[in-house]
Every structure is written in C-alpha cells, then in structure tokens.
Amino acid sequence: MPRASSPSRPRPPKPKPKPARANSPAAAAFPSPPPVRIKHEQADDKLTILVRPRPLPVLPNPLEPWKHPDELEYIRPHSWSESTLIAHLLDDAFDLPPRHPPGSSDPWCVVTSRNRSTTIVPKGYRLPLMFAMKFQWESLRLVLTSQQRDEEWKDYKFDFLHVSRLCATFLKQAQQAMASNGMDKMWRSPMFDRALTRYYRRWLVNREEFLMWFWKEFEEEEYAGDVLKKGFLRSIIFYPN
C-alpha cells in the first residue's frame, strides 16, 4: 500500500490560484498569460525570450456557470430496479474509525470499504464523510418506511445514488493521489468540496436545478477557500448516533 507522507516532515501545499468570478467576462475571455522563460545565448551574448504555451484552463459555461467541470454528474438510471439501486448503495458503503485521541498529531483517517480495502484521506474529511453516509442511510430509511413510500422513492432515489457516488468517487480520487506521488495532508478534492460547501449552507440536494439556485444566491465565491476549515458540524444538521 502506498505510504502517506510523514506528518513530521510535511510537504508544503501547492499554492492555490485566486479564484475568478465564474460570471466575469474577463475570466472567460482573458485566461492567464503563458509562462515566460529567459534563455541566455552565449554565442552572441543576446537574451532570447521563449514563450511556452500553457493549456487553457477549463472554465464553466459563462451562460450556465453552475455547471462547473468539477461537479459530479447527476445521473438517473431509470432502468435500475429498486433492489439494484440499493445493492449499489451497499457496495459503496464504508466504515470510518473513531476520532483520534486528544493530543494526537496523526493527520490521516483510514476509510475501510465494504470489500475491506482501505483508503487514506486527510482526517478533516472524516466528519463530512460521516455526515454524508448518515444523511444517505437515514433519508433512505425514512423513505422506505413512509406511508407514501412509492411516491417518495420515485422522487428521491437518485438523490441517494448521487450521495453514494460522491463518496465513492472521492475515495477513488484519494487512492489515485496516493498511488501517484503520495498524499500531502493538505490534499483536497474539488469535486467533493463543492458538495460540502453546499452542505455547509444546508443545501442537501445535488440536482441540477438546486446547483443553479445555489449559484444564483451565492455565486462562485462561495466555493473559494477550504471548506474543511469552516466549522463543518456547527453549520449543518447532524444526526446523532
């Protein structure tokens, strides 16, 4: 299993570019200039400026900026039966460890999937993952025991699936990061963090229209910064054990 970088000698986090307003015409029309490298030619003692092209950043559609490329696509597999969808939720289930004892300097959390494989993530993601799973399973229980069970299942079944896919995709991203260059304790998932930002504001549904309404109220600035430092549990409704 790949090793996490030692907490005693952490690598400094990569600087994050200042976020641009998604609805700003300048953000779409004027991407950042390419890097410039100066080459010294000894033959004639001249300085030559070499311009190396940089790939253009992926920007959201200026007409629909809430359709951000970091968002996980909301899917609706209508051909799935109820048992197929619930089996999918079970396959993506996972266990989380208890919180670290007071004074612990361990920056990691080990997530155990249903197939007993493990994934290392920064410990700041432990409570958001716990909330997401608690919200998914508690909501599923309420729907399956509702007097309007069939109607509510039809309305909410793909919401359950999306939360499950958010967590599963997040764990896959963490595994890929660990397998490539090792994981810094400041590693973040832009996809998962966007959903957590909405949870922070108690927007618990991830359908396209809810993303649009959220963006129209808060705009892209709300997604800037580190959501794990916003006091996650103090701002959401957390279901007690």
mmCIF file of C-alpha atoms in Angstrom:
data_model
loop_
_atom_site.group_PDB
_atom_site.id
_atom_site.type_symbol
_atom_site.label_atom_id
_atom_site.label_comp_id
_atom_site.label_asym_id
_atom_site.label_seq_id
_atom_site.Cartn_x
_atom_site.Cartn_y
_atom_site.Cartn_z
ATOM 1 C CA MET A 1 0.000 0.000 0.000
ATOM 2 C CA PRO A 2 1.441 3.455 -0.808
ATOM 3 C CA ARG A 3 2.718 5.365 2.168
ATOM 4 C CA ALA A 4 1.430 8.705 3.298
ATOM 5 C CA SER A 5 4.000 11.444 3.753
ATOM 6 C CA SER A 6 5.259 11.684 7.331
ATOM 7 C CA PRO A 7 3.440 14.248 9.494
ATOM 8 C CA SER A 8 6.801 15.279 10.958
ATOM 9 C CA ARG A 9 8.116 16.388 7.559
ATOM 10 C CA PRO A 10 5.045 17.521 5.595
ATOM 11 C CA ARG A 11 5.494 18.852 2.112
ATOM 12 C CA PRO A 12 4.204 22.410 1.736
ATOM 13 C CA PRO A 13 0.849 22.595 -0.007
ATOM 14 C CA LYS A 14 0.819 23.834 -3.555
ATOM 15 C CA PRO A 15 -0.385 27.424 -3.794
ATOM 16 C CA LYS A 16 -3.918 27.732 -4.995
ATOM 17 C CA PRO A 17 -4.699 30.262 -7.710
ATOM 18 C CA LYS A 18 -7.012 33.059 -6.729
ATOM 19 C CA PRO A 19 -10.499 32.062 -7.882
ATOM 20 C CA ALA A 20 -12.047 34.154 -10.636
ATOM 21 C CA ARG A 21 -15.696 35.026 -10.739
ATOM 22 C CA ALA A 22 -17.342 32.452 -12.946
ATOM 23 C CA ASN A 23 -19.645 35.058 -14.438
ATOM 24 C CA SER A 24 -16.889 37.539 -15.155
ATOM 25 C CA PRO A 25 -16.369 38.149 -18.890
ATOM 26 C CA ALA A 26 -12.678 38.707 -18.221
ATOM 27 C CA ALA A 27 -12.311 35.242 -16.698
ATOM 28 C CA ALA A 28 -13.551 33.598 -19.873
ATOM 29 C CA ALA A 29 -12.070 35.977 -22.415
ATOM 30 C CA PHE A 30 -8.642 36.629 -20.900
ATOM 31 C CA PRO A 31 -7.011 33.485 -19.457
ATOM 32 C CA SER A 32 -3.727 33.890 -17.595
ATOM 33 C CA PRO A 33 -0.719 34.519 -19.863
ATOM 34 C CA PRO A 34 1.666 31.697 -20.679
ATOM 35 C CA PRO A 35 4.837 31.373 -18.595
ATOM 36 C CA VAL A 36 7.898 33.162 -19.895
ATOM 37 C CA ARG A 37 11.380 31.661 -19.776
ATOM 38 C CA ILE A 38 14.518 33.676 -20.498
ATOM 39 C CA LYS A 39 17.274 31.885 -22.359
ATOM 40 C CA HIS A 40 20.846 33.181 -22.475
ATOM 41 C CA GLU A 41 22.667 32.524 -25.724
ATOM 42 C CA GLN A 42 26.439 32.612 -25.176
ATOM 43 C CA ALA A 43 27.284 32.791 -28.896
ATOM 44 C CA ASP A 44 26.206 36.389 -29.463
ATOM 45 C CA ASP A 45 25.530 37.331 -25.845
ATOM 46 C CA LYS A 46 21.860 38.066 -26.513
ATOM 47 C CA LEU A 47 18.831 37.357 -24.413
ATOM 48 C CA THR A 48 16.040 35.494 -26.145
ATOM 49 C CA ILE A 49 12.573 35.325 -24.620
ATOM 50 C CA LEU A 50 10.914 31.976 -25.211
ATOM 51 C CA VAL A 51 7.139 31.820 -24.725
ATOM 52 C CA ARG A 52 5.928 28.353 -23.792
ATOM 53 C CA PRO A 53 2.193 27.815 -24.451
ATOM 54 C CA ARG A 54 0.077 26.777 -21.482
ATOM 55 C CA PRO A 55 -3.144 24.763 -21.853
ATOM 56 C CA LEU A 56 -6.183 26.939 -21.382
ATOM 57 C CA PRO A 57 -7.982 26.341 -18.086
ATOM 58 C CA VAL A 58 -11.299 24.533 -18.152
ATOM 59 C CA LEU A 59 -13.910 27.146 -17.358
ATOM 60 C CA PRO A 60 -17.630 26.745 -16.739
ATOM 61 C CA ASN A 61 -20.055 27.791 -19.402
ATOM 62 C CA PRO A 62 -20.498 31.566 -18.884
ATOM 63 C CA LEU A 63 -24.192 31.148 -19.683
ATOM 64 C CA GLU A 64 -24.603 28.336 -17.105
ATOM 65 C CA PRO A 65 -21.705 28.806 -14.652
ATOM 66 C CA TRP A 66 -23.194 26.421 -12.076
ATOM 67 C CA LYS A 67 -22.342 23.559 -14.479
ATOM 68 C CA HIS A 68 -18.762 23.554 -13.223
ATOM 69 C CA PRO A 69 -16.331 20.929 -14.601
ATOM 70 C CA ASP A 70 -15.502 19.813 -11.040
ATOM 71 C CA GLU A 71 -19.115 18.846 -10.338
ATOM 72 C CA LEU A 72 -20.018 15.157 -10.360
ATOM 73 C CA GLU A 73 -22.642 14.481 -12.992
ATOM 74 C CA TYR A 74 -26.086 13.750 -11.597
ATOM 75 C CA ILE A 75 -27.310 10.580 -13.290
ATOM 76 C CA ARG A 76 -30.737 8.949 -13.456
ATOM 77 C CA PRO A 77 -30.523 5.250 -14.399
ATOM 78 C CA HIS A 78 -34.251 4.702 -14.828
ATOM 79 C CA SER A 79 -33.707 1.098 -15.881
ATOM 80 C CA TRP A 80 -32.416 0.152 -12.412
ATOM 81 C CA SER A 81 -34.825 -1.674 -10.155
ATOM 82 C CA GLU A 82 -35.174 -0.750 -6.511
ATOM 83 C CA SER A 83 -33.087 -3.746 -5.433
ATOM 84 C CA THR A 84 -30.359 -2.899 -7.969
ATOM 85 C CA LEU A 85 -30.038 0.653 -6.705
ATOM 86 C CA ILE A 86 -29.963 -0.376 -3.040
ATOM 87 C CA ALA A 87 -27.369 -3.049 -3.851
ATOM 88 C CA HIS A 88 -25.251 -0.306 -5.425
ATOM 89 C CA LEU A 89 -25.525 1.761 -2.236
ATOM 90 C CA LEU A 90 -24.426 -1.238 -0.194
ATOM 91 C CA ASP A 91 -21.459 -1.915 -2.460
ATOM 92 C CA ASP A 92 -20.189 1.645 -1.913
ATOM 93 C CA ALA A 93 -20.680 1.594 1.864
ATOM 94 C CA PHE A 94 -17.669 2.115 4.115
ATOM 95 C CA ASP A 95 -16.594 2.286 7.750
ATOM 96 C CA LEU A 96 -14.901 5.194 9.497
ATOM 97 C CA PRO A 97 -12.622 4.980 12.537
ATOM 98 C CA PRO A 98 -13.332 6.737 15.831
ATOM 99 C CA ARG A 99 -11.836 10.179 16.225
ATOM 100 C CA HIS A 100 -8.220 10.482 17.227
ATOM 101 C CA PRO A 101 -7.499 10.768 20.953
ATOM 102 C CA PRO A 102 -6.860 14.275 22.291
ATOM 103 C CA GLY A 103 -3.370 15.486 21.513
ATOM 104 C CA SER A 104 -2.865 13.157 18.560
ATOM 105 C CA SER A 105 -0.761 14.596 15.724
ATOM 106 C CA ASP A 106 -1.854 11.959 13.211
ATOM 107 C CA PRO A 107 -3.181 13.888 10.178
ATOM 108 C CA TRP A 108 -4.795 10.867 8.498
ATOM 109 C CA CYS A 109 -8.050 8.919 8.535
ATOM 110 C CA VAL A 110 -8.232 5.351 7.219
ATOM 111 C CA VAL A 111 -11.527 4.553 5.467
ATOM 112 C CA THR A 112 -12.440 0.870 5.152
ATOM 113 C CA SER A 113 -14.668 -0.088 2.222
ATOM 114 C CA ARG A 114 -17.092 -2.978 2.201
ATOM 115 C CA ASN A 115 -14.583 -5.179 0.342
ATOM 116 C CA ARG A 116 -12.144 -4.488 3.241
ATOM 117 C CA SER A 117 -9.849 -2.318 1.114
ATOM 118 C CA THR A 118 -8.593 0.816 2.836
ATOM 119 C CA THR A 119 -8.152 4.398 1.691
ATOM 120 C CA ILE A 120 -6.098 7.059 3.458
ATOM 121 C CA VAL A 121 -7.550 10.576 3.483
ATOM 122 C CA PRO A 122 -6.789 13.734 5.473
ATOM 123 C CA LYS A 123 -8.549 13.485 8.830
ATOM 124 C CA GLY A 124 -10.545 16.653 8.117
ATOM 125 C CA TYR A 125 -12.714 14.585 5.774
ATOM 126 C CA ARG A 126 -13.773 12.115 8.468
ATOM 127 C CA LEU A 127 -16.790 14.068 9.765
ATOM 128 C CA PRO A 128 -18.011 15.182 6.307
ATOM 129 C CA LEU A 129 -17.901 11.548 5.150
ATOM 130 C CA MET A 130 -19.742 10.515 8.302
ATOM 131 C CA PHE A 131 -22.401 13.141 7.673
ATOM 132 C CA ALA A 132 -22.842 12.154 4.023
ATOM 133 C CA MET A 133 -23.360 8.484 4.844
ATOM 134 C CA LYS A 134 -25.581 9.201 7.839
ATOM 135 C CA PHE A 135 -27.695 11.543 5.712
ATOM 136 C CA GLN A 136 -27.957 8.968 2.907
ATOM 137 C CA TRP A 137 -28.947 5.983 5.053
ATOM 138 C CA GLU A 138 -31.245 7.906 7.396
ATOM 139 C CA SER A 139 -33.055 9.501 4.451
ATOM 140 C CA LEU A 140 -33.374 6.101 2.768
ATOM 141 C CA ARG A 141 -34.860 4.623 5.946
ATOM 142 C CA LEU A 142 -37.424 7.434 6.174
ATOM 143 C CA VAL A 143 -38.473 6.954 2.554
ATOM 144 C CA LEU A 144 -38.763 3.161 2.785
ATOM 145 C CA THR A 145 -40.926 3.415 5.923
ATOM 146 C CA SER A 146 -43.062 6.305 4.684
ATOM 147 C CA GLN A 147 -46.805 5.966 4.130
ATOM 148 C CA GLN A 148 -46.166 7.474 0.681
ATOM 149 C CA ARG A 149 -43.305 5.065 0.064
ATOM 150 C CA ASP A 150 -43.701 4.593 -3.694
ATOM 151 C CA GLU A 151 -44.101 8.290 -4.398
ATOM 152 C CA GLU A 152 -41.176 9.337 -2.217
ATOM 153 C CA TRP A 153 -38.926 6.585 -3.573
ATOM 154 C CA LYS A 154 -39.600 7.855 -7.093
ATOM 155 C CA ASP A 155 -38.795 11.420 -6.014
ATOM 156 C CA TYR A 156 -35.598 10.787 -4.019
ATOM 157 C CA LYS A 157 -33.975 7.552 -5.191
ATOM 158 C CA PHE A 158 -31.450 9.267 -7.453
ATOM 159 C CA ASP A 159 -30.518 11.687 -4.663
ATOM 160 C CA PHE A 160 -29.435 8.685 -2.574
ATOM 161 C CA LEU A 161 -27.456 7.374 -5.517
ATOM 162 C CA HIS A 162 -25.693 10.703 -6.021
ATOM 163 C CA VAL A 163 -24.514 10.917 -2.418
ATOM 164 C CA SER A 164 -23.173 7.376 -2.669
ATOM 165 C CA ARG A 165 -21.372 8.184 -5.926
ATOM 166 C CA LEU A 166 -19.918 11.371 -4.418
ATOM 167 C CA CYS A 167 -18.279 9.392 -1.623
ATOM 168 C CA ALA A 168 -17.145 6.555 -3.893
ATOM 169 C CA THR A 169 -15.611 8.968 -6.406
ATOM 170 C CA PHE A 170 -13.916 10.874 -3.600
ATOM 171 C CA LEU A 171 -12.287 7.683 -2.308
ATOM 172 C CA LYS A 172 -11.128 6.777 -5.819
ATOM 173 C CA GLN A 173 -9.566 10.220 -6.194
ATOM 174 C CA ALA A 174 -7.743 9.777 -2.889
ATOM 175 C CA GLN A 175 -6.448 6.366 -3.964
ATOM 176 C CA GLN A 176 -5.178 7.798 -7.238
ATOM 177 C CA ALA A 177 -3.433 10.668 -5.460
ATOM 178 C CA MET A 178 -1.767 8.270 -3.033
ATOM 179 C CA ALA A 179 -0.665 5.953 -5.832
ATOM 180 C CA SER A 180 0.851 8.718 -7.946
ATOM 181 C CA ASN A 181 3.078 10.919 -5.786
ATOM 182 C CA GLY A 182 1.928 10.238 -2.251
ATOM 183 C CA MET A 183 -0.629 12.357 -0.449
ATOM 184 C CA ASP A 184 0.034 15.608 1.343
ATOM 185 C CA LYS A 185 -2.136 16.261 4.387
ATOM 186 C CA MET A 186 -3.457 19.379 2.623
ATOM 187 C CA TRP A 187 -4.756 17.325 -0.315
ATOM 188 C CA ARG A 188 -8.296 18.280 -1.284
ATOM 189 C CA SER A 189 -10.958 17.001 -3.692
ATOM 190 C CA PRO A 190 -12.528 19.928 -5.609
ATOM 191 C CA MET A 191 -15.473 17.708 -6.570
ATOM 192 C CA PHE A 192 -16.296 16.624 -3.021
ATOM 193 C CA ASP A 193 -15.555 20.069 -1.590
ATOM 194 C CA ARG A 194 -18.156 21.690 -3.826
ATOM 195 C CA ALA A 195 -20.830 19.368 -2.421
ATOM 196 C CA LEU A 196 -19.560 20.035 1.126
ATOM 197 C CA THR A 197 -19.802 23.779 0.502
ATOM 198 C CA ARG A 198 -23.481 23.355 -0.270
ATOM 199 C CA TYR A 199 -23.950 21.104 2.777
ATOM 200 C CA TYR A 200 -22.315 23.859 4.827
ATOM 201 C CA ARG A 201 -25.159 26.124 3.696
ATOM 202 C CA ARG A 202 -27.684 23.304 4.324
ATOM 203 C CA TRP A 203 -28.347 22.737 0.634
ATOM 204 C CA LEU A 204 -28.565 18.961 0.782
ATOM 205 C CA VAL A 205 -29.849 18.144 -2.713
ATOM 206 C CA ASN A 206 -27.454 17.993 -5.674
ATOM 207 C CA ARG A 207 -29.829 18.034 -8.641
ATOM 208 C CA GLU A 208 -29.023 20.448 -11.448
ATOM 209 C CA GLU A 209 -31.751 22.931 -10.551
ATOM 210 C CA PHE A 210 -30.517 23.105 -6.940
ATOM 211 C CA LEU A 211 -26.973 23.812 -8.146
ATOM 212 C CA MET A 212 -28.398 26.638 -10.262
ATOM 213 C CA TRP A 213 -30.359 28.143 -7.371
ATOM 214 C CA PHE A 214 -27.357 27.870 -5.067
ATOM 215 C CA TRP A 215 -25.081 29.606 -7.568
ATOM 216 C CA LYS A 216 -27.608 32.389 -8.192
ATOM 217 C CA GLU A 217 -27.751 33.099 -4.456
ATOM 218 C CA PHE A 218 -24.061 32.728 -3.522
ATOM 219 C CA GLU A 219 -22.163 32.744 -6.855
ATOM 220 C CA GLU A 220 -18.756 31.146 -7.356
ATOM 221 C CA GLU A 221 -17.062 32.972 -4.452
ATOM 222 C CA GLU A 222 -18.841 30.668 -2.015
ATOM 223 C CA TYR A 223 -16.789 27.753 -3.328
ATOM 224 C CA ALA A 224 -13.466 29.523 -2.702
ATOM 225 C CA GLY A 225 -11.333 28.627 0.297
ATOM 226 C CA ASP A 226 -11.005 25.458 2.325
ATOM 227 C CA VAL A 227 -14.420 24.158 3.315
ATOM 228 C CA LEU A 228 -12.856 21.878 5.948
ATOM 229 C CA LYS A 229 -11.860 24.977 7.923
ATOM 230 C CA LYS A 230 -15.382 26.438 8.067
ATOM 231 C CA GLY A 231 -16.553 24.631 11.186
ATOM 232 C CA PHE A 232 -18.487 21.958 9.326
ATOM 233 C CA LEU A 233 -20.531 20.455 12.165
ATOM 234 C CA ARG A 234 -21.544 23.799 13.644
ATOM 235 C CA SER A 235 -23.358 24.766 10.451
ATOM 236 C CA ILE A 236 -25.290 21.626 9.452
ATOM 237 C CA ILE A 237 -27.966 19.417 10.947
ATOM 238 C CA PHE A 238 -26.053 16.374 12.129
ATOM 239 C CA TYR A 239 -27.953 13.226 13.029
ATOM 240 C CA PRO A 240 -26.819 11.931 16.450
ATOM 241 C CA ASN A 241 -25.965 8.277 16.961
#
